[in-house]
CSV table of C-alpha atoms and ligand atoms in Angstrom, one decimal:
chain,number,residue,atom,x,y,z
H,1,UNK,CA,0.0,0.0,0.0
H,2,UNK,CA,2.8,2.2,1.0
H,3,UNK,CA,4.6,1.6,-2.2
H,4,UNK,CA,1.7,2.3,-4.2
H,5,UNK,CA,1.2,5.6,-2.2
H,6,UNK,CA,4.5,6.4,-3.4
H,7,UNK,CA,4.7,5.8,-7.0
H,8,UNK,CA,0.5,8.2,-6.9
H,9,UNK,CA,2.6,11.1,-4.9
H,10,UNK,CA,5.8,10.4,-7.7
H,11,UNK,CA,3.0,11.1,-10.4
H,12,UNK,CA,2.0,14.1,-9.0
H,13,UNK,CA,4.7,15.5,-8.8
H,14,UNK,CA,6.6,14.9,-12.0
H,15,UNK,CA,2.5,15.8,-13.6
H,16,UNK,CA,2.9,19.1,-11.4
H,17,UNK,CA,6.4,20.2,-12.8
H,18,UNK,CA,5.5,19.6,-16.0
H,19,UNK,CA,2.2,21.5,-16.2
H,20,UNK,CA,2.3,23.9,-13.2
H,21,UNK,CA,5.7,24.8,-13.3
H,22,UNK,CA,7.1,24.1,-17.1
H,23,UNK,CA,9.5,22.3,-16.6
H,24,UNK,CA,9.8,20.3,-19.8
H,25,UNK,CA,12.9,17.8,-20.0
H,26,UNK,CA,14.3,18.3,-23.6
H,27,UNK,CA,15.7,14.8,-24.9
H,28,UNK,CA,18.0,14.8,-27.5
H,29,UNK,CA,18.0,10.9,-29.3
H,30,UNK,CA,21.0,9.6,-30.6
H,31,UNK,CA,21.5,7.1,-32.7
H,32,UNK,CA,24.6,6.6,-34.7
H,33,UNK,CA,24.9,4.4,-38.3
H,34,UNK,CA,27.9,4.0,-40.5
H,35,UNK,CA,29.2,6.8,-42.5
H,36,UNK,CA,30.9,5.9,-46.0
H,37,UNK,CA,33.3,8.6,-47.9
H,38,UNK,CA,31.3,7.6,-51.1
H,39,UNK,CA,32.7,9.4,-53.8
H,40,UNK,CA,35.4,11.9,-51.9
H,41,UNK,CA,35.6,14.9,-54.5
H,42,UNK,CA,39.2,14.5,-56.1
H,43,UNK,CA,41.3,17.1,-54.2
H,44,UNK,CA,43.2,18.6,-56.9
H,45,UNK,CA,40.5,19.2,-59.6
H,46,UNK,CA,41.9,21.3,-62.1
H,47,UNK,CA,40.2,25.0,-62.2
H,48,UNK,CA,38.4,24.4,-65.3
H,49,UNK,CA,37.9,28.0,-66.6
H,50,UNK,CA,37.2,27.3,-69.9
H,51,UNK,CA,34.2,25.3,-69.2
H,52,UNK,CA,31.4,27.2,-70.1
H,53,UNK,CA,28.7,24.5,-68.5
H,54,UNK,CA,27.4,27.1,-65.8
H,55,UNK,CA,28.5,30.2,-67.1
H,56,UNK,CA,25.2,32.7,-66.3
H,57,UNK,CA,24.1,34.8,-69.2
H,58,UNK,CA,25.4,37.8,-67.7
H,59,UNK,CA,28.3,38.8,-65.5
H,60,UNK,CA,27.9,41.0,-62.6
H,61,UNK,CA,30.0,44.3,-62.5
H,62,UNK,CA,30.6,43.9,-59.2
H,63,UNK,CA,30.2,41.1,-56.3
H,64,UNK,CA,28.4,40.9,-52.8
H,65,UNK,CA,29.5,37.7,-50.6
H,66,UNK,CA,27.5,37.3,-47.2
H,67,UNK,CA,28.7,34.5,-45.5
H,68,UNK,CA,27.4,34.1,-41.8
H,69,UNK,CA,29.3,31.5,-39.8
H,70,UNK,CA,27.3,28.4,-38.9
H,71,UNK,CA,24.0,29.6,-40.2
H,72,UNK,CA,21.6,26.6,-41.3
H,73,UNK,CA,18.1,26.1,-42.1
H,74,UNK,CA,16.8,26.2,-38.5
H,75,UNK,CA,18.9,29.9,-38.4
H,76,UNK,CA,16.7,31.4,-41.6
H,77,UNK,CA,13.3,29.9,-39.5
H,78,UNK,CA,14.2,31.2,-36.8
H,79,UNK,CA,15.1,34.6,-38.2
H,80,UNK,CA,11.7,34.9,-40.8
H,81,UNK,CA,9.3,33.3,-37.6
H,82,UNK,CA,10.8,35.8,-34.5
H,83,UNK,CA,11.4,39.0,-36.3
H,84,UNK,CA,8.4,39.5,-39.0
H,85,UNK,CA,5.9,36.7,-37.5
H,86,UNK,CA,4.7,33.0,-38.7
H,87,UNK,CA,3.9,34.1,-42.2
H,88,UNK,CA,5.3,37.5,-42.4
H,89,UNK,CA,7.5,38.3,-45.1
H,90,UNK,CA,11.1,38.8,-44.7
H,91,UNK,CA,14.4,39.8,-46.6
H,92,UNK,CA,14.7,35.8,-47.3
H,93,UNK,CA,12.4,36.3,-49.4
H,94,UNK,CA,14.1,39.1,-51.6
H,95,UNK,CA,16.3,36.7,-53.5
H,96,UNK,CA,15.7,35.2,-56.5
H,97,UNK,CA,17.4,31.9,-56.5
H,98,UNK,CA,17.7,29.6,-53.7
H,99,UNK,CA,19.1,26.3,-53.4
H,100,UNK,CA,21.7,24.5,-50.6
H,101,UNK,CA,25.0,23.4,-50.0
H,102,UNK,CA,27.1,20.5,-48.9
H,103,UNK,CA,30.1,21.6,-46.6
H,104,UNK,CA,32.3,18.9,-45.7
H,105,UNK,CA,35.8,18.7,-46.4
H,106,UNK,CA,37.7,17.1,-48.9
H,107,UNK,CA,37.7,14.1,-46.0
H,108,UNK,CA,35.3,13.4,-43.3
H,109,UNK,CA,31.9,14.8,-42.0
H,110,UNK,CA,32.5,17.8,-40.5
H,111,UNK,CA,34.0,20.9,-41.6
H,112,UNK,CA,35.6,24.4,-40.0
H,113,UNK,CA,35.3,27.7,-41.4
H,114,UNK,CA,39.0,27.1,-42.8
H,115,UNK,CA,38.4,24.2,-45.1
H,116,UNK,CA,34.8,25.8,-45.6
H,117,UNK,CA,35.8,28.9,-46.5
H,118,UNK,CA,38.8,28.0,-48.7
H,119,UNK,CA,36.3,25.8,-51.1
H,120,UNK,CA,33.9,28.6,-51.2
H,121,UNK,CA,36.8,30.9,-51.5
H,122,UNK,CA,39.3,29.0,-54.4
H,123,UNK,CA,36.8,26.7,-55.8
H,124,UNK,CA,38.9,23.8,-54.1
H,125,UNK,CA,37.8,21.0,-51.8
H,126,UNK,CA,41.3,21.0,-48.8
H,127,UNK,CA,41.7,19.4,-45.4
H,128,UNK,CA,39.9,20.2,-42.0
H,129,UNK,CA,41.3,23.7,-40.5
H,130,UNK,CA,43.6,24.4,-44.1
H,131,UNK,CA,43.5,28.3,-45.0
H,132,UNK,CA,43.8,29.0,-48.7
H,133,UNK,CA,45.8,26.0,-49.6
H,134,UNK,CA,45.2,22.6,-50.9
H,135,UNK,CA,45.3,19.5,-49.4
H,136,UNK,CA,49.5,19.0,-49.5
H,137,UNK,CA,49.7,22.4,-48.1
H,138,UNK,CA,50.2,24.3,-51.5
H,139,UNK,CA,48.9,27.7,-51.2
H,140,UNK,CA,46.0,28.4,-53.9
H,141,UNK,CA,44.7,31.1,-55.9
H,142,UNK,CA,41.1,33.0,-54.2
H,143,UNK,CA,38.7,34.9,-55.4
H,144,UNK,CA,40.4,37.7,-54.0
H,145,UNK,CA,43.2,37.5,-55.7
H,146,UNK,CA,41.6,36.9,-59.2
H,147,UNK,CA,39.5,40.1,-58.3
H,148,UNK,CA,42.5,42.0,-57.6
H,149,UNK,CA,44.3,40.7,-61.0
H,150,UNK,CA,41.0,41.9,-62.5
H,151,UNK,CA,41.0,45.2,-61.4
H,152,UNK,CA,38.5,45.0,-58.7
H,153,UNK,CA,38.3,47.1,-55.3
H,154,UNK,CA,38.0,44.9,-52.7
H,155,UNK,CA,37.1,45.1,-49.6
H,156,UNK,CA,36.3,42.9,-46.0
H,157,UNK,CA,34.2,44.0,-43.0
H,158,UNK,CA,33.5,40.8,-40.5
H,159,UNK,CA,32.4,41.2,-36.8
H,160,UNK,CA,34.7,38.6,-35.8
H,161,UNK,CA,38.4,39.0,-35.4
H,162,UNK,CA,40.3,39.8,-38.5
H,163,UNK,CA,42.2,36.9,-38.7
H,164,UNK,CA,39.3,34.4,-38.0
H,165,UNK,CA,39.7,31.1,-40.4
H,166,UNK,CA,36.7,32.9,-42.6
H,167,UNK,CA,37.7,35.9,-43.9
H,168,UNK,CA,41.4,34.4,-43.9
H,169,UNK,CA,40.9,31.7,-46.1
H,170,UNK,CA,39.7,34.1,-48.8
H,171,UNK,CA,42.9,36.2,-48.7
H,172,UNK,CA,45.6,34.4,-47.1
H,173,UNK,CA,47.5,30.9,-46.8
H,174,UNK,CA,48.0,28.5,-44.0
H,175,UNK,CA,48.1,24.6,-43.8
H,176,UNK,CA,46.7,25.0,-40.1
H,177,UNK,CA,44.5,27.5,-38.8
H,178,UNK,CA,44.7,28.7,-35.1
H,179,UNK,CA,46.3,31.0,-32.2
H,180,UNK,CA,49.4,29.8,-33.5
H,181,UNK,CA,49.2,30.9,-37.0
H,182,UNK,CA,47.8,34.8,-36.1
H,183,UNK,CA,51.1,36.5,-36.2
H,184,UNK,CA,51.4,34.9,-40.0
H,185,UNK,CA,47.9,36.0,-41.0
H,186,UNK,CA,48.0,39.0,-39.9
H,187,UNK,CA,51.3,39.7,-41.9
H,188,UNK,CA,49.8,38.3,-44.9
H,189,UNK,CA,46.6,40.2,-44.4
H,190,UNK,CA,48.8,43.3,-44.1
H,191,UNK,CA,50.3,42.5,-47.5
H,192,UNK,CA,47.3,42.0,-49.1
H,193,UNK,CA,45.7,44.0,-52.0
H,194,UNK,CA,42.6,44.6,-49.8
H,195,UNK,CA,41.5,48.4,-49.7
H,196,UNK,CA,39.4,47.6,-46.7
H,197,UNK,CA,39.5,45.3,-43.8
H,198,UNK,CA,37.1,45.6,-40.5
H,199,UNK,CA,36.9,43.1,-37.6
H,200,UNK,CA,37.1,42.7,-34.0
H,201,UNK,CA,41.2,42.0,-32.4
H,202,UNK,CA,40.6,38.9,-30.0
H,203,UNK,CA,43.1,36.5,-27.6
H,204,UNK,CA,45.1,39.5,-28.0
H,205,UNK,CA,48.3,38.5,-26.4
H,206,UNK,CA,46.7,35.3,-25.4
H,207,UNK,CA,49.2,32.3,-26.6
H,208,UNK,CA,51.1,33.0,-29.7
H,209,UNK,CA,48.5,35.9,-30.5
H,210,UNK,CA,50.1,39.0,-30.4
H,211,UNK,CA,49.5,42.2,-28.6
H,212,UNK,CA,47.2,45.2,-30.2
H,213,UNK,CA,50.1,47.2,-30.8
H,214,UNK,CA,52.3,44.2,-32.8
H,215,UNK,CA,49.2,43.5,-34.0
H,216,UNK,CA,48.9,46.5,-36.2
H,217,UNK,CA,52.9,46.6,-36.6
H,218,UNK,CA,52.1,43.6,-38.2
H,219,UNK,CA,49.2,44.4,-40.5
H,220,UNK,CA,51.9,46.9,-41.9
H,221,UNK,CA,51.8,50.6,-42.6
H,222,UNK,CA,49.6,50.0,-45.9
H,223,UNK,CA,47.0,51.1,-43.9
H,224,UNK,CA,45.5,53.6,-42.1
H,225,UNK,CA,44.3,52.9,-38.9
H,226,UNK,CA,40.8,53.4,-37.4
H,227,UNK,CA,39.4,52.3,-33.8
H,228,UNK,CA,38.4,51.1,-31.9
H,229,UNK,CA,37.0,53.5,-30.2
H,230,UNK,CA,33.9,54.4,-32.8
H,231,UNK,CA,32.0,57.4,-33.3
H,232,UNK,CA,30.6,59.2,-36.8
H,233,UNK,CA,33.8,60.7,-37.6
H,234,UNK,CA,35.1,56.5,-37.8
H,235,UNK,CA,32.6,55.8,-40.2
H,236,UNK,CA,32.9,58.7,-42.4
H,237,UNK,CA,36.5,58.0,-42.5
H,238,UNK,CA,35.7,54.6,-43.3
H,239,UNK,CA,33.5,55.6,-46.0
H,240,UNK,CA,35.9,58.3,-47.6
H,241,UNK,CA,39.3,57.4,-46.6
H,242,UNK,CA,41.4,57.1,-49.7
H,243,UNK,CA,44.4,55.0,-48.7
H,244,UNK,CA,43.6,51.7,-47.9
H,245,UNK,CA,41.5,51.8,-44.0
H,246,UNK,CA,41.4,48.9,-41.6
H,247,UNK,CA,39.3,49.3,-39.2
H,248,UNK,CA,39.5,47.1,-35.4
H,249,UNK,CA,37.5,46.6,-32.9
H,250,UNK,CA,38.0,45.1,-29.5
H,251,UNK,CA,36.9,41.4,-28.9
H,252,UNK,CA,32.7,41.1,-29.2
H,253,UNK,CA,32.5,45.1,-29.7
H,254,UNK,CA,30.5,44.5,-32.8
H,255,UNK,CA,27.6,41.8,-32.2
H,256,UNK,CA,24.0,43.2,-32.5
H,257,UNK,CA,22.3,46.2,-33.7
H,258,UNK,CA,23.3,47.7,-30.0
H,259,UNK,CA,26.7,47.2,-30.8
H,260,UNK,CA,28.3,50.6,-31.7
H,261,UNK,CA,29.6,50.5,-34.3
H,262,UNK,CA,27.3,47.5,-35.5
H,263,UNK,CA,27.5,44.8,-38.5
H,264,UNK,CA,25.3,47.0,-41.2
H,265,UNK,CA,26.6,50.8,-40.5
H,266,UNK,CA,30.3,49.0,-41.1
H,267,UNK,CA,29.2,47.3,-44.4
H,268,UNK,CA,27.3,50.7,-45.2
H,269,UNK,CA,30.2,52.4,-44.8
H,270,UNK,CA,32.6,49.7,-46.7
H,271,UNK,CA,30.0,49.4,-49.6
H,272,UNK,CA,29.4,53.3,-50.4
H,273,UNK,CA,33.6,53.7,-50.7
H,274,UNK,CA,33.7,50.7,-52.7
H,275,UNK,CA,31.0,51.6,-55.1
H,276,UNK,CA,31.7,55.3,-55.6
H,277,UNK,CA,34.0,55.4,-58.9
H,278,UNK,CA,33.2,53.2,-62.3
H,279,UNK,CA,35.6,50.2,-61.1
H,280,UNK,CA,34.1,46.9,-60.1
H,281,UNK,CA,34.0,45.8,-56.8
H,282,UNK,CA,34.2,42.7,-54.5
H,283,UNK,CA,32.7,42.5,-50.8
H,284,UNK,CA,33.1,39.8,-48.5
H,285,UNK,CA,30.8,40.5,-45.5
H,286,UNK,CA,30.9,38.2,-42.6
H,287,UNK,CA,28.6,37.8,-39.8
H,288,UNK,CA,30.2,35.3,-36.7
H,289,UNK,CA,27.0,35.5,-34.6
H,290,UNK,CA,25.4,32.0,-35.5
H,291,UNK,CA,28.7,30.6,-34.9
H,292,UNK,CA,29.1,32.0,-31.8
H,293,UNK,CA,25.6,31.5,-30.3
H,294,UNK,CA,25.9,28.2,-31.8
H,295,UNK,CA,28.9,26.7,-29.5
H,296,UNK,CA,26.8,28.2,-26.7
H,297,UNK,CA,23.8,27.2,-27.3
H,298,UNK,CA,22.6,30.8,-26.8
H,299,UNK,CA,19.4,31.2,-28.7
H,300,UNK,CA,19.6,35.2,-27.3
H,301,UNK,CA,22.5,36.1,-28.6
H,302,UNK,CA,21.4,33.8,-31.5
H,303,UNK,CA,18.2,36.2,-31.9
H,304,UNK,CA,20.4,39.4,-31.6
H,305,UNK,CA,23.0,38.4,-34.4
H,306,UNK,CA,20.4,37.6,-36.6
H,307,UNK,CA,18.7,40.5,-35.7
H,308,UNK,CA,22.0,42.6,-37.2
H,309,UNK,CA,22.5,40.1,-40.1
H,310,UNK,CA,19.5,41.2,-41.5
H,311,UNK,CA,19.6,44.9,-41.6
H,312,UNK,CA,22.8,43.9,-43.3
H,313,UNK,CA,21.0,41.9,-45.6
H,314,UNK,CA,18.3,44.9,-46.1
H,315,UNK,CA,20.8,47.9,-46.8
H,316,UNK,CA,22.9,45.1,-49.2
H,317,UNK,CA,19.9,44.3,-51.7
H,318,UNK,CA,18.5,47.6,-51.4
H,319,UNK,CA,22.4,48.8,-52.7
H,320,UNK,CA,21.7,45.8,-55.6
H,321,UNK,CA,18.6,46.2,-56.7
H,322,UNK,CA,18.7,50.8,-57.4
H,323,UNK,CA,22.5,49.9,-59.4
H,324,UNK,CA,21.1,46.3,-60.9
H,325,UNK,CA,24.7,46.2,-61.9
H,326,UNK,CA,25.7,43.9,-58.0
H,327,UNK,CA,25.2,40.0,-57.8
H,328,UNK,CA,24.5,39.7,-54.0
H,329,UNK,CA,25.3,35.5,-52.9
H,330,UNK,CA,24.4,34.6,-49.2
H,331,UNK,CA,25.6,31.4,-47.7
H,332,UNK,CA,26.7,29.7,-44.8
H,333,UNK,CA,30.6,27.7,-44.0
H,334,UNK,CA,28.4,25.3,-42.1
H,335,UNK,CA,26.0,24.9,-39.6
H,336,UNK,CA,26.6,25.0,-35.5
H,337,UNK,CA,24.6,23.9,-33.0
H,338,UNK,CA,22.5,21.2,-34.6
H,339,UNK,CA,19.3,23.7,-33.8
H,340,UNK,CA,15.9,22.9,-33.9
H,341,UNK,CA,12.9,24.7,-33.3
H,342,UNK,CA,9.6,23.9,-31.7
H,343,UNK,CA,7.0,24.5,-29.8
H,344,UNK,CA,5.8,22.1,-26.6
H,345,UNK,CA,2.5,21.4,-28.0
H,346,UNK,CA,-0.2,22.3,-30.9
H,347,UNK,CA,-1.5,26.3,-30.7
H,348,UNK,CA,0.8,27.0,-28.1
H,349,UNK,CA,2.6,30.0,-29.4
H,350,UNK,CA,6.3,29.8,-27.2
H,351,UNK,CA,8.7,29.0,-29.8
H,352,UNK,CA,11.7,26.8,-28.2
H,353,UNK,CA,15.1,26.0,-29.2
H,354,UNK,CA,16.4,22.5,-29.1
H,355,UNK,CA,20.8,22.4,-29.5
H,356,UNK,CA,22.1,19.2,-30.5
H,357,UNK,CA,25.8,19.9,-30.7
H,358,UNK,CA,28.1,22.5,-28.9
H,359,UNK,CA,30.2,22.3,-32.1
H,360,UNK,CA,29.5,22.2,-35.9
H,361,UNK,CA,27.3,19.8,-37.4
H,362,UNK,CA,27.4,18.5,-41.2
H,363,UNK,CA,23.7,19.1,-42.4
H,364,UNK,CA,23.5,21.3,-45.6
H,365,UNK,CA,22.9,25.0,-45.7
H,366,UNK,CA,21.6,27.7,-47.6
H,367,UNK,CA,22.4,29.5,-50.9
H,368,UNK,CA,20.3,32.4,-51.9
H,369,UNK,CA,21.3,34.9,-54.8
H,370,UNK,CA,19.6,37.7,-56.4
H,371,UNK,CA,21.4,40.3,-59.0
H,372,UNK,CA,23.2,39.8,-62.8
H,373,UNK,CA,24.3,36.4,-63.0
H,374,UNK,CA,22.5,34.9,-60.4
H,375,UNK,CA,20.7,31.6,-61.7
H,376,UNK,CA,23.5,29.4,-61.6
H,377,UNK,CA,23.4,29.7,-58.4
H,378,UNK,CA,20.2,28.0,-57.2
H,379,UNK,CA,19.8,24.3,-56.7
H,380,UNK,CA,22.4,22.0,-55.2
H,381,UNK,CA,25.8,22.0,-54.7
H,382,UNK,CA,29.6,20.9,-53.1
H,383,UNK,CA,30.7,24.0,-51.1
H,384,UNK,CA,33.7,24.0,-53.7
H,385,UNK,CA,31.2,23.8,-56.5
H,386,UNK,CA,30.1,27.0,-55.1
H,387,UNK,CA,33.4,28.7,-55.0
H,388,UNK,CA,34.3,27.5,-58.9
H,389,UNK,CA,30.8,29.5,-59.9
H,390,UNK,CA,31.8,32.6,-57.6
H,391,UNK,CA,35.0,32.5,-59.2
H,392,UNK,CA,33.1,32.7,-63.2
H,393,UNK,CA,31.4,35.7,-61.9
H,394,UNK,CA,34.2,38.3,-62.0
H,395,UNK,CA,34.5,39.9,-65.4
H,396,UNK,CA,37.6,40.1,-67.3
H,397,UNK,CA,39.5,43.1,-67.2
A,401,ZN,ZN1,32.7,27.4,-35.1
């Protein structure tokens, strides 16, 4: 009788903190199968240029890349369904092709923004954590650097840390990424072609990073320095600064729209420099904030980021579309978190988020395009797929 008693009371209870109180036990299932490397992309593909298989009718004067770091599918839901409502429309739906993306890298599962980034960024498929080189370690040619040989202004604004694995792999080369390597990235990104560069300085003097001071000793006297301490006057100088500007920031200064200065008046700035004379123009804007919240699980700061991206996204396409003359391509390196969202029940309207993973996961992630050039860009592809058709949209000189 007693032990009956006690299993009615045990009821209660657990009835009691679920309905009463809300507590609602989130169980992630796992179950793992075999994984095969079926049909590993070969890793030193030729750059076939002359293959005119997916050229677009028309080539773009100039070139928009927004890459947010581990932004999936459950990111874009989660973006659309918080900020505009259920079925409120949304700057997702202001492109015109949309497809997806497979990220892993030339071996294994799961990627980094290194091996990501340099597919996307030379049209190459390379090793976990590689930076602009190939798999033996031999550094590649980027879409930067075709840019540059074409004649383009080009230009980087990211609000992570300058020498982050992302923008890196699109302008310098490294066969591992990491504290370690800083010092060398930094040195190559100070003897870089880039007329712009904007990020956050973090670990600064942590490990083999160096300190603020060596850190711009390092990133050479090309450049004029700005920051961090921001104001109007930065921004204007940003914006009208005619030797090359880099721009940093201390470490998470720039993460939401209360950020001063924040993700869209830096690319504002970075795009109306870039587009004010007759010569074509590459942009590589990043956004870290799904990454971030991601490896946190913080669906806040995850709400906040995305909040940012977009009004990035807003001022880019609303750049694009009065010129028509810009190809605007959003993507993601990969995803983080292994998010999903849900709700605890039918007509309930308390939207939650469900992390699998503290780290990157391998599920595909979005393409979206819009602009001169942009159809080839829909549908599926290898993130190095991707890279070989950003790399056919830069004109000839
Ligand atoms: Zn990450």
């Amino acid at each position: 009788m007693g032990y009956l008693l006690t299993v009615a009371v045990l009821a209660v209870l657990a009835w009691a903190a679920f309905e009463i109180i809300g507590l609602r036990v989130v169980r992630v299932s796992r179950r793992a199968v075999p994984l095969r490397q079926a049909d590993a992309p070969p890793a030193q593909l030729p750059v076939a240029e002359e293959s005119t298989a997916d050229l677009a009718a028309e080539t773009p004067r100039n070139l928009i890349l927004v890459i947010a770091d581990g932004f999936g599918f459950a990111h874009l839901t989660a973006a659309r369904t918080t900020l505009h409502g259920i079925n409120g429309a949304s700057v997702w739906d202001r492109f015109s092709q949309t497809g997806w993306q497979r990220t892993h890298p030339v071996a294994g599962f799961l990627t980094d923004s290194g091996a990501a980034a340099t597919a996307l960024a030379t049209g190459r498929p390379t090793n976990y954590e590689a930076i602009g080189v190939d798999v033996d370690g031999r550094q590649l040619e980027t879409l930067f650097d075709r840019a540059v040989d074409r004649g383009y202004r080009t230009g980087v604004v990211t609000d992570s840390y300058i020498w982050d694995a992302t923008p890196a792999a699109f302008i310098t080369h490294s066969p591992q990424r990491g504290n370690d390597n800083a010092g060398a990235v930094l040195r190559q990104l100070g003897e870089s072609s880039l007329e712009i560069l904007v990020g956050e300085l973090e670990d600064v003097g942590e490990d083999e990073v160096p300190e603020w001071e060596a850190s711009v000793e390092l990133l050479g006297e090309r450049f004029e320095v700005l920051g961090p301490e921001a104001d109007a006057a930065l921004l204007r100088r940003l914006e009208t600064g005619e030797s090359p500007t880099l721009a940093i920031f201390e470490e998470d200064q720039v993460t939401d729209l209360e950020s001063d200065p924040n993700l869209p008046s830096l690319a504002g700035a970075a795009l109306r420099r870039l587009s004010s004379d007759q010569r074509p123009f590459l942009l590589l804007i990043e956004s870290e904030e799904p990454d971030s919240a991601g490896h946190k699980n913080d669906f806040g700061r995850l709400l906040r980021g995305l909040e940012a991206l977009e009004a990035t996204l807003e001022m880019v396409l609303d750049f694009a579309s009065e010129g028509g003359e810009t190809l605007v391509v959003f993507t993601s390196d990969h995803e983080s978190g292994g998010l999903a969202l849900s709700i605890a029940e039918y007509h309930n309207m308390q939207l939650e988020a469900v992390w699998a993973s503290r780290d990157h996961t391998g599920s595909v992630v979005p393409v979206l395009a819009v602009g001169p050039g942009a159809e080839v860009f829909g549908g599926s592809h290898a993130n190095w797929e991707l890279g070989r058709l950003l790399g056919r949209t830069l004109r000839q000189p």
